[in-house]
Amino acid sequence: MVDGSTDLETYRVVHQQLQDLVLMQQQQVESFGEMIRNREEESVRAKMYDDVVKELENERLEHAKTKALLSKESEKLQFALGEVEILTKQLEREKKAFENALESIKNKTLKELNKNDKLKSKCNDIESKIEKQEDILSSKEDQIKELCHQLAKQKATLKYRPFSLLSATAPLGLPPSSPEDGSRLCSP
């Protein structure tokens, strides 16, 4: 990208050179005019006089062309400087838009990472609770198996007891034990 101050400096240099050229041409025109006067004083022949006049006219024509070219190039330079300024502003706007979009994406990413961390923490807590519940369930199942084993032992013991002992427990307010008591929990 071309810097605006460099463009201005280039414009100034070109402008100064063209002014110097115009000045030189004016000096040449004046020089030719003086030469013509000197030659007139010296009684220069008519043909030489006509040649000098034509040369002067050519110099004036070249001077006019140079002036027109300077004007045209100055307009082009001003137009180019305007375009550079417009493009610089557009680039600045696009840069700001990009920076804003990038910042927004960074913020969203950070929020999502925080959200993921919270969810992972929650999952870990839940997994820990599940493990504790499974440990408790396993312990309870072991207790149930132990109780079933004890119940089976008691049933086996009661089967071999005399009938009178079994009926003696009924008056104490205990229901007579049936073989099906507790069998639902102890069945394999």
PDB file of C-alpha atoms in Angstrom:
ATOM      1  CA  MET A   1       0.000   0.000   0.000  1.00  0.00           C
ATOM      2  CA  VAL A   2       1.332   3.439  -0.911  1.00  0.00           C
ATOM      3  CA  ASP A   3       1.528   5.951   1.876  1.00  0.00           C
ATOM      4  CA  GLY A   4      -0.471   9.193   1.334  1.00  0.00           C
ATOM      5  CA  SER A   5       2.496  11.363   2.315  1.00  0.00           C
ATOM      6  CA  THR A   6       4.711   9.574  -0.265  1.00  0.00           C
ATOM      7  CA  ASP A   7       2.092  10.266  -2.949  1.00  0.00           C
ATOM      8  CA  LEU A   8       1.980  13.915  -1.967  1.00  0.00           C
ATOM      9  CA  GLU A   9       5.777  14.149  -2.040  1.00  0.00           C
ATOM     10  CA  THR A  10       5.857  12.495  -5.489  1.00  0.00           C
ATOM     11  CA  TYR A  11       3.227  14.918  -6.695  1.00  0.00           C
ATOM     12  CA  ARG A  12       5.274  17.843  -5.424  1.00  0.00           C
ATOM     13  CA  VAL A  13       8.468  16.593  -7.111  1.00  0.00           C
ATOM     14  CA  VAL A  14       6.692  16.048 -10.454  1.00  0.00           C
ATOM     15  CA  HIS A  15       4.975  19.407 -10.144  1.00  0.00           C
ATOM     16  CA  GLN A  16       8.282  21.156  -9.373  1.00  0.00           C
ATOM     17  CA  GLN A  17      10.016  19.455 -12.326  1.00  0.00           C
ATOM     18  CA  LEU A  18       7.237  20.460 -14.683  1.00  0.00           C
ATOM     19  CA  GLN A  19       7.398  24.031 -13.391  1.00  0.00           C
ATOM     20  CA  ASP A  20      11.162  24.008 -13.967  1.00  0.00           C
ATOM     21  CA  LEU A  21      10.563  22.723 -17.491  1.00  0.00           C
ATOM     22  CA  VAL A  22       7.986  25.433 -18.132  1.00  0.00           C
ATOM     23  CA  LEU A  23      10.371  28.047 -16.731  1.00  0.00           C
ATOM     24  CA  MET A  24      13.161  26.770 -18.965  1.00  0.00           C
ATOM     25  CA  GLN A  25      10.840  26.892 -21.947  1.00  0.00           C
ATOM     26  CA  GLN A  26       9.799  30.421 -21.061  1.00  0.00           C
ATOM     27  CA  GLN A  27      13.449  31.323 -20.756  1.00  0.00           C
ATOM     28  CA  GLN A  28      14.093  29.748 -24.115  1.00  0.00           C
ATOM     29  CA  VAL A  29      11.123  31.636 -25.561  1.00  0.00           C
ATOM     30  CA  GLU A  30      12.510  34.852 -24.134  1.00  0.00           C
ATOM     31  CA  SER A  31      15.940  33.896 -25.362  1.00  0.00           C
ATOM     32  CA  PHE A  32      14.563  33.296 -28.814  1.00  0.00           C
ATOM     33  CA  GLY A  33      12.728  36.603 -28.684  1.00  0.00           C
ATOM     34  CA  GLU A  34      15.958  38.372 -27.748  1.00  0.00           C
ATOM     35  CA  MET A  35      17.778  36.501 -30.449  1.00  0.00           C
ATOM     36  CA  ILE A  36      15.196  37.628 -32.965  1.00  0.00           C
ATOM     37  CA  ARG A  37      15.573  41.217 -31.852  1.00  0.00           C
ATOM     38  CA  ASN A  38      19.341  40.988 -32.107  1.00  0.00           C
ATOM     39  CA  ARG A  39      19.107  39.517 -35.551  1.00  0.00           C
ATOM     40  CA  GLU A  40      16.673  42.164 -36.651  1.00  0.00           C
ATOM     41  CA  GLU A  41      19.127  44.744 -35.506  1.00  0.00           C
ATOM     42  CA  GLU A  42      21.818  42.989 -37.479  1.00  0.00           C
ATOM     43  CA  SER A  43      19.574  42.862 -40.576  1.00  0.00           C
ATOM     44  CA  VAL A  44      19.038  39.132 -40.601  1.00  0.00           C
ATOM     45  CA  ARG A  45      17.710  37.675 -43.766  1.00  0.00           C
ATOM     46  CA  ALA A  46      13.969  37.030 -44.029  1.00  0.00           C
ATOM     47  CA  LYS A  47      14.304  33.239 -44.288  1.00  0.00           C
ATOM     48  CA  MET A  48      16.238  32.996 -41.047  1.00  0.00           C
ATOM     49  CA  TYR A  49      13.705  35.233 -39.390  1.00  0.00           C
ATOM     50  CA  ASP A  50      10.839  32.976 -40.533  1.00  0.00           C
ATOM     51  CA  ASP A  51      12.670  29.894 -39.249  1.00  0.00           C
ATOM     52  CA  VAL A  52      13.145  31.468 -35.828  1.00  0.00           C
ATOM     53  CA  VAL A  53       9.493  32.499 -35.725  1.00  0.00           C
ATOM     54  CA  LYS A  54       8.436  28.931 -36.597  1.00  0.00           C
ATOM     55  CA  GLU A  55      10.732  27.590 -33.926  1.00  0.00           C
ATOM     56  CA  LEU A  56       9.239  29.989 -31.414  1.00  0.00           C
ATOM     57  CA  GLU A  57       5.749  28.892 -32.373  1.00  0.00           C
ATOM     58  CA  ASN A  58       6.802  25.253 -32.006  1.00  0.00           C
ATOM     59  CA  GLU A  59       8.198  26.006 -28.561  1.00  0.00           C
ATOM     60  CA  ARG A  60       4.953  27.728 -27.621  1.00  0.00           C
ATOM     61  CA  LEU A  61       3.027  24.723 -28.887  1.00  0.00           C
ATOM     62  CA  GLU A  62       5.271  22.372 -26.909  1.00  0.00           C
ATOM     63  CA  HIS A  63       4.828  24.617 -23.891  1.00  0.00           C
ATOM     64  CA  ALA A  64       1.019  24.399 -24.241  1.00  0.00           C
ATOM     65  CA  LYS A  65       1.230  20.608 -24.633  1.00  0.00           C
ATOM     66  CA  THR A  66       3.408  20.359 -21.524  1.00  0.00           C
ATOM     67  CA  LYS A  67       0.969  22.498 -19.578  1.00  0.00           C
ATOM     68  CA  ALA A  68      -1.938  20.310 -20.704  1.00  0.00           C
ATOM     69  CA  LEU A  69      -0.008  17.177 -19.782  1.00  0.00           C
ATOM     70  CA  LEU A  70       0.787  18.621 -16.356  1.00  0.00           C
ATOM     71  CA  SER A  71      -2.875  19.403 -15.793  1.00  0.00           C
ATOM     72  CA  LYS A  72      -3.944  15.930 -16.936  1.00  0.00           C
ATOM     73  CA  GLU A  73      -1.356  14.177 -14.762  1.00  0.00           C
ATOM     74  CA  SER A  74      -2.296  16.345 -11.789  1.00  0.00           C
ATOM     75  CA  GLU A  75      -5.930  15.246 -12.185  1.00  0.00           C
ATOM     76  CA  LYS A  76      -4.869  11.593 -12.390  1.00  0.00           C
ATOM     77  CA  LEU A  77      -2.760  12.012  -9.277  1.00  0.00           C
ATOM     78  CA  GLN A  78      -5.649  13.616  -7.363  1.00  0.00           C
ATOM     79  CA  PHE A  79      -7.965  10.804  -8.478  1.00  0.00           C
ATOM     80  CA  ALA A  80      -5.437   8.137  -7.428  1.00  0.00           C
ATOM     81  CA  LEU A  81      -4.963   9.818  -4.041  1.00  0.00           C
ATOM     82  CA  GLY A  82      -8.732   9.831  -3.550  1.00  0.00           C
ATOM     83  CA  GLU A  83      -8.946   6.128  -4.408  1.00  0.00           C
ATOM     84  CA  VAL A  84      -6.107   5.326  -2.022  1.00  0.00           C
ATOM     85  CA  GLU A  85      -7.910   7.168   0.769  1.00  0.00           C
ATOM     86  CA  ILE A  86     -11.184   5.336   0.057  1.00  0.00           C
ATOM     87  CA  LEU A  87      -9.434   1.952  -0.030  1.00  0.00           C
ATOM     88  CA  THR A  88      -7.574   2.743   3.183  1.00  0.00           C
ATOM     89  CA  LYS A  89     -10.841   3.535   4.968  1.00  0.00           C
ATOM     90  CA  GLN A  90     -12.481   0.398   3.574  1.00  0.00           C
ATOM     91  CA  LEU A  91      -9.540  -1.725   4.686  1.00  0.00           C
ATOM     92  CA  GLU A  92      -9.723  -0.196   8.165  1.00  0.00           C
ATOM     93  CA  ARG A  93     -13.470  -0.992   8.389  1.00  0.00           C
ATOM     94  CA  GLU A  94     -12.874  -4.578   7.266  1.00  0.00           C
ATOM     95  CA  LYS A  95     -10.044  -4.933   9.772  1.00  0.00           C
ATOM     96  CA  LYS A  96     -12.299  -3.727  12.614  1.00  0.00           C
ATOM     97  CA  ALA A  97     -15.090  -6.095  11.504  1.00  0.00           C
ATOM     98  CA  PHE A  98     -12.636  -8.996  11.434  1.00  0.00           C
ATOM     99  CA  GLU A  99     -11.272  -8.127  14.873  1.00  0.00           C
ATOM    100  CA  ASN A 100     -14.815  -7.910  16.290  1.00  0.00           C
ATOM    101  CA  ALA A 101     -15.765 -11.271  14.763  1.00  0.00           C
ATOM    102  CA  LEU A 102     -12.578 -12.853  16.100  1.00  0.00           C
ATOM    103  CA  GLU A 103     -13.224 -11.476  19.589  1.00  0.00           C
ATOM    104  CA  SER A 104     -16.797 -12.801  19.470  1.00  0.00           C
ATOM    105  CA  ILE A 105     -15.582 -16.262  18.461  1.00  0.00           C
ATOM    106  CA  LYS A 106     -12.998 -16.227  21.247  1.00  0.00           C
ATOM    107  CA  ASN A 107     -15.694 -15.313  23.791  1.00  0.00           C
ATOM    108  CA  LYS A 108     -18.037 -18.049  22.533  1.00  0.00           C
ATOM    109  CA  THR A 109     -15.224 -20.583  22.652  1.00  0.00           C
ATOM    110  CA  LEU A 110     -14.343 -19.597  26.209  1.00  0.00           C
ATOM    111  CA  LYS A 111     -18.006 -19.887  27.279  1.00  0.00           C
ATOM    112  CA  GLU A 112     -18.297 -23.312  25.646  1.00  0.00           C
ATOM    113  CA  LEU A 113     -15.097 -24.495  27.336  1.00  0.00           C
ATOM    114  CA  ASN A 114     -16.413 -23.321  30.712  1.00  0.00           C
ATOM    115  CA  LYS A 115     -19.737 -25.033  30.015  1.00  0.00           C
ATOM    116  CA  ASN A 116     -17.933 -28.262  29.055  1.00  0.00           C
ATOM    117  CA  ASP A 117     -15.837 -28.110  32.222  1.00  0.00           C
ATOM    118  CA  LYS A 118     -18.971 -27.686  34.344  1.00  0.00           C
ATOM    119  CA  LEU A 119     -20.661 -30.611  32.556  1.00  0.00           C
ATOM    120  CA  LYS A 120     -17.591 -32.813  33.060  1.00  0.00           C
ATOM    121  CA  SER A 121     -17.550 -31.898  36.737  1.00  0.00           C
ATOM    122  CA  LYS A 122     -21.255 -32.715  37.009  1.00  0.00           C
ATOM    123  CA  CYS A 123     -20.721 -36.051  35.228  1.00  0.00           C
ATOM    124  CA  ASN A 124     -17.869 -36.902  37.577  1.00  0.00           C
ATOM    125  CA  ASP A 125     -20.063 -36.068  40.588  1.00  0.00           C
ATOM    126  CA  ILE A 126     -22.872 -38.235  39.225  1.00  0.00           C
ATOM    127  CA  GLU A 127     -20.468 -41.109  38.491  1.00  0.00           C
ATOM    128  CA  SER A 128     -19.137 -40.843  42.036  1.00  0.00           C
ATOM    129  CA  LYS A 129     -22.686 -40.951  43.450  1.00  0.00           C
ATOM    130  CA  ILE A 130     -23.544 -43.926  41.241  1.00  0.00           C
ATOM    131  CA  GLU A 131     -20.449 -45.784  42.460  1.00  0.00           C
ATOM    132  CA  LYS A 132     -21.415 -45.053  46.083  1.00  0.00           C
ATOM    133  CA  GLN A 133     -24.995 -46.262  45.406  1.00  0.00           C
ATOM    134  CA  GLU A 134     -23.657 -49.404  43.727  1.00  0.00           C
ATOM    135  CA  ASP A 135     -21.397 -50.033  46.725  1.00  0.00           C
ATOM    136  CA  ILE A 136     -24.378 -49.578  49.062  1.00  0.00           C
ATOM    137  CA  LEU A 137     -26.514 -51.906  46.888  1.00  0.00           C
ATOM    138  CA  SER A 138     -23.743 -54.499  46.819  1.00  0.00           C
ATOM    139  CA  SER A 139     -23.437 -54.292  50.612  1.00  0.00           C
ATOM    140  CA  LYS A 140     -27.217 -54.656  51.007  1.00  0.00           C
ATOM    141  CA  GLU A 141     -27.246 -57.629  48.621  1.00  0.00           C
ATOM    142  CA  ASP A 142     -24.491 -59.232  50.677  1.00  0.00           C
ATOM    143  CA  GLN A 143     -26.531 -58.606  53.858  1.00  0.00           C
ATOM    144  CA  ILE A 144     -29.627 -60.113  52.198  1.00  0.00           C
ATOM    145  CA  LYS A 145     -27.628 -63.193  51.139  1.00  0.00           C
ATOM    146  CA  GLU A 146     -26.279 -63.547  54.655  1.00  0.00           C
ATOM    147  CA  LEU A 147     -29.771 -63.222  56.121  1.00  0.00           C
ATOM    148  CA  CYS A 148     -31.115 -65.745  53.585  1.00  0.00           C
ATOM    149  CA  HIS A 149     -28.350 -68.113  54.569  1.00  0.00           C
ATOM    150  CA  GLN A 150     -29.212 -67.639  58.257  1.00  0.00           C
ATOM    151  CA  LEU A 151     -32.932 -68.110  57.463  1.00  0.00           C
ATOM    152  CA  ALA A 152     -32.216 -71.311  55.593  1.00  0.00           C
ATOM    153  CA  LYS A 153     -30.219 -72.540  58.573  1.00  0.00           C
ATOM    154  CA  GLN A 154     -33.043 -71.657  60.939  1.00  0.00           C
ATOM    155  CA  LYS A 155     -35.584 -73.439  58.739  1.00  0.00           C
ATOM    156  CA  ALA A 156     -33.406 -76.487  58.610  1.00  0.00           C
ATOM    157  CA  THR A 157     -33.063 -76.398  62.373  1.00  0.00           C
ATOM    158  CA  LEU A 158     -36.819 -75.941  62.843  1.00  0.00           C
ATOM    159  CA  LYS A 159     -37.641 -78.876  60.591  1.00  0.00           C
ATOM    160  CA  TYR A 160     -35.880 -81.253  62.958  1.00  0.00           C
ATOM    161  CA  ARG A 161     -37.443 -79.837  66.136  1.00  0.00           C
ATOM    162  CA  PRO A 162     -40.318 -81.672  67.778  1.00  0.00           C
ATOM    163  CA  PHE A 163     -43.810 -80.514  66.888  1.00  0.00           C
ATOM    164  CA  SER A 164     -44.562 -79.358  70.385  1.00  0.00           C
ATOM    165  CA  LEU A 165     -41.964 -76.641  70.257  1.00  0.00           C
ATOM    166  CA  LEU A 166     -43.371 -75.264  67.070  1.00  0.00           C
ATOM    167  CA  SER A 167     -46.860 -75.022  68.468  1.00  0.00           C
ATOM    168  CA  ALA A 168     -45.547 -73.509  71.686  1.00  0.00           C
ATOM    169  CA  THR A 169     -44.388 -70.422  69.863  1.00  0.00           C
ATOM    170  CA  ALA A 170     -47.841 -69.639  68.565  1.00  0.00           C
ATOM    171  CA  PRO A 171     -49.330 -68.732  71.958  1.00  0.00           C
ATOM    172  CA  LEU A 172     -46.590 -66.218  72.565  1.00  0.00           C
ATOM    173  CA  GLY A 173     -48.060 -64.049  69.836  1.00  0.00           C
ATOM    174  CA  LEU A 174     -45.682 -65.195  67.171  1.00  0.00           C
ATOM    175  CA  PRO A 175     -47.314 -66.471  64.050  1.00  0.00           C
ATOM    176  CA  PRO A 176     -46.452 -69.992  63.165  1.00  0.00           C
ATOM    177  CA  SER A 177     -43.609 -69.929  60.713  1.00  0.00           C
ATOM    178  CA  SER A 178     -44.355 -71.130  57.267  1.00  0.00           C
ATOM    179  CA  PRO A 179     -41.754 -72.363  54.863  1.00  0.00           C
ATOM    180  CA  GLU A 180     -42.614 -69.545  52.481  1.00  0.00           C
ATOM    181  CA  ASP A 181     -41.650 -66.706  54.895  1.00  0.00           C
ATOM    182  CA  GLY A 182     -38.661 -64.867  53.479  1.00  0.00           C
ATOM    183  CA  SER A 183     -38.352 -67.270  50.581  1.00  0.00           C
ATOM    184  CA  ARG A 184     -39.209 -64.532  48.099  1.00  0.00           C
ATOM    185  CA  LEU A 185     -36.054 -62.603  49.017  1.00  0.00           C
ATOM    186  CA  CYS A 186     -33.856 -65.678  49.265  1.00  0.00           C
ATOM    187  CA  SER A 187     -34.886 -67.361  46.035  1.00  0.00           C
ATOM    188  CA  PRO A 188     -32.073 -67.507  43.514  1.00  0.00           C
TER     189      PRO A 188
END
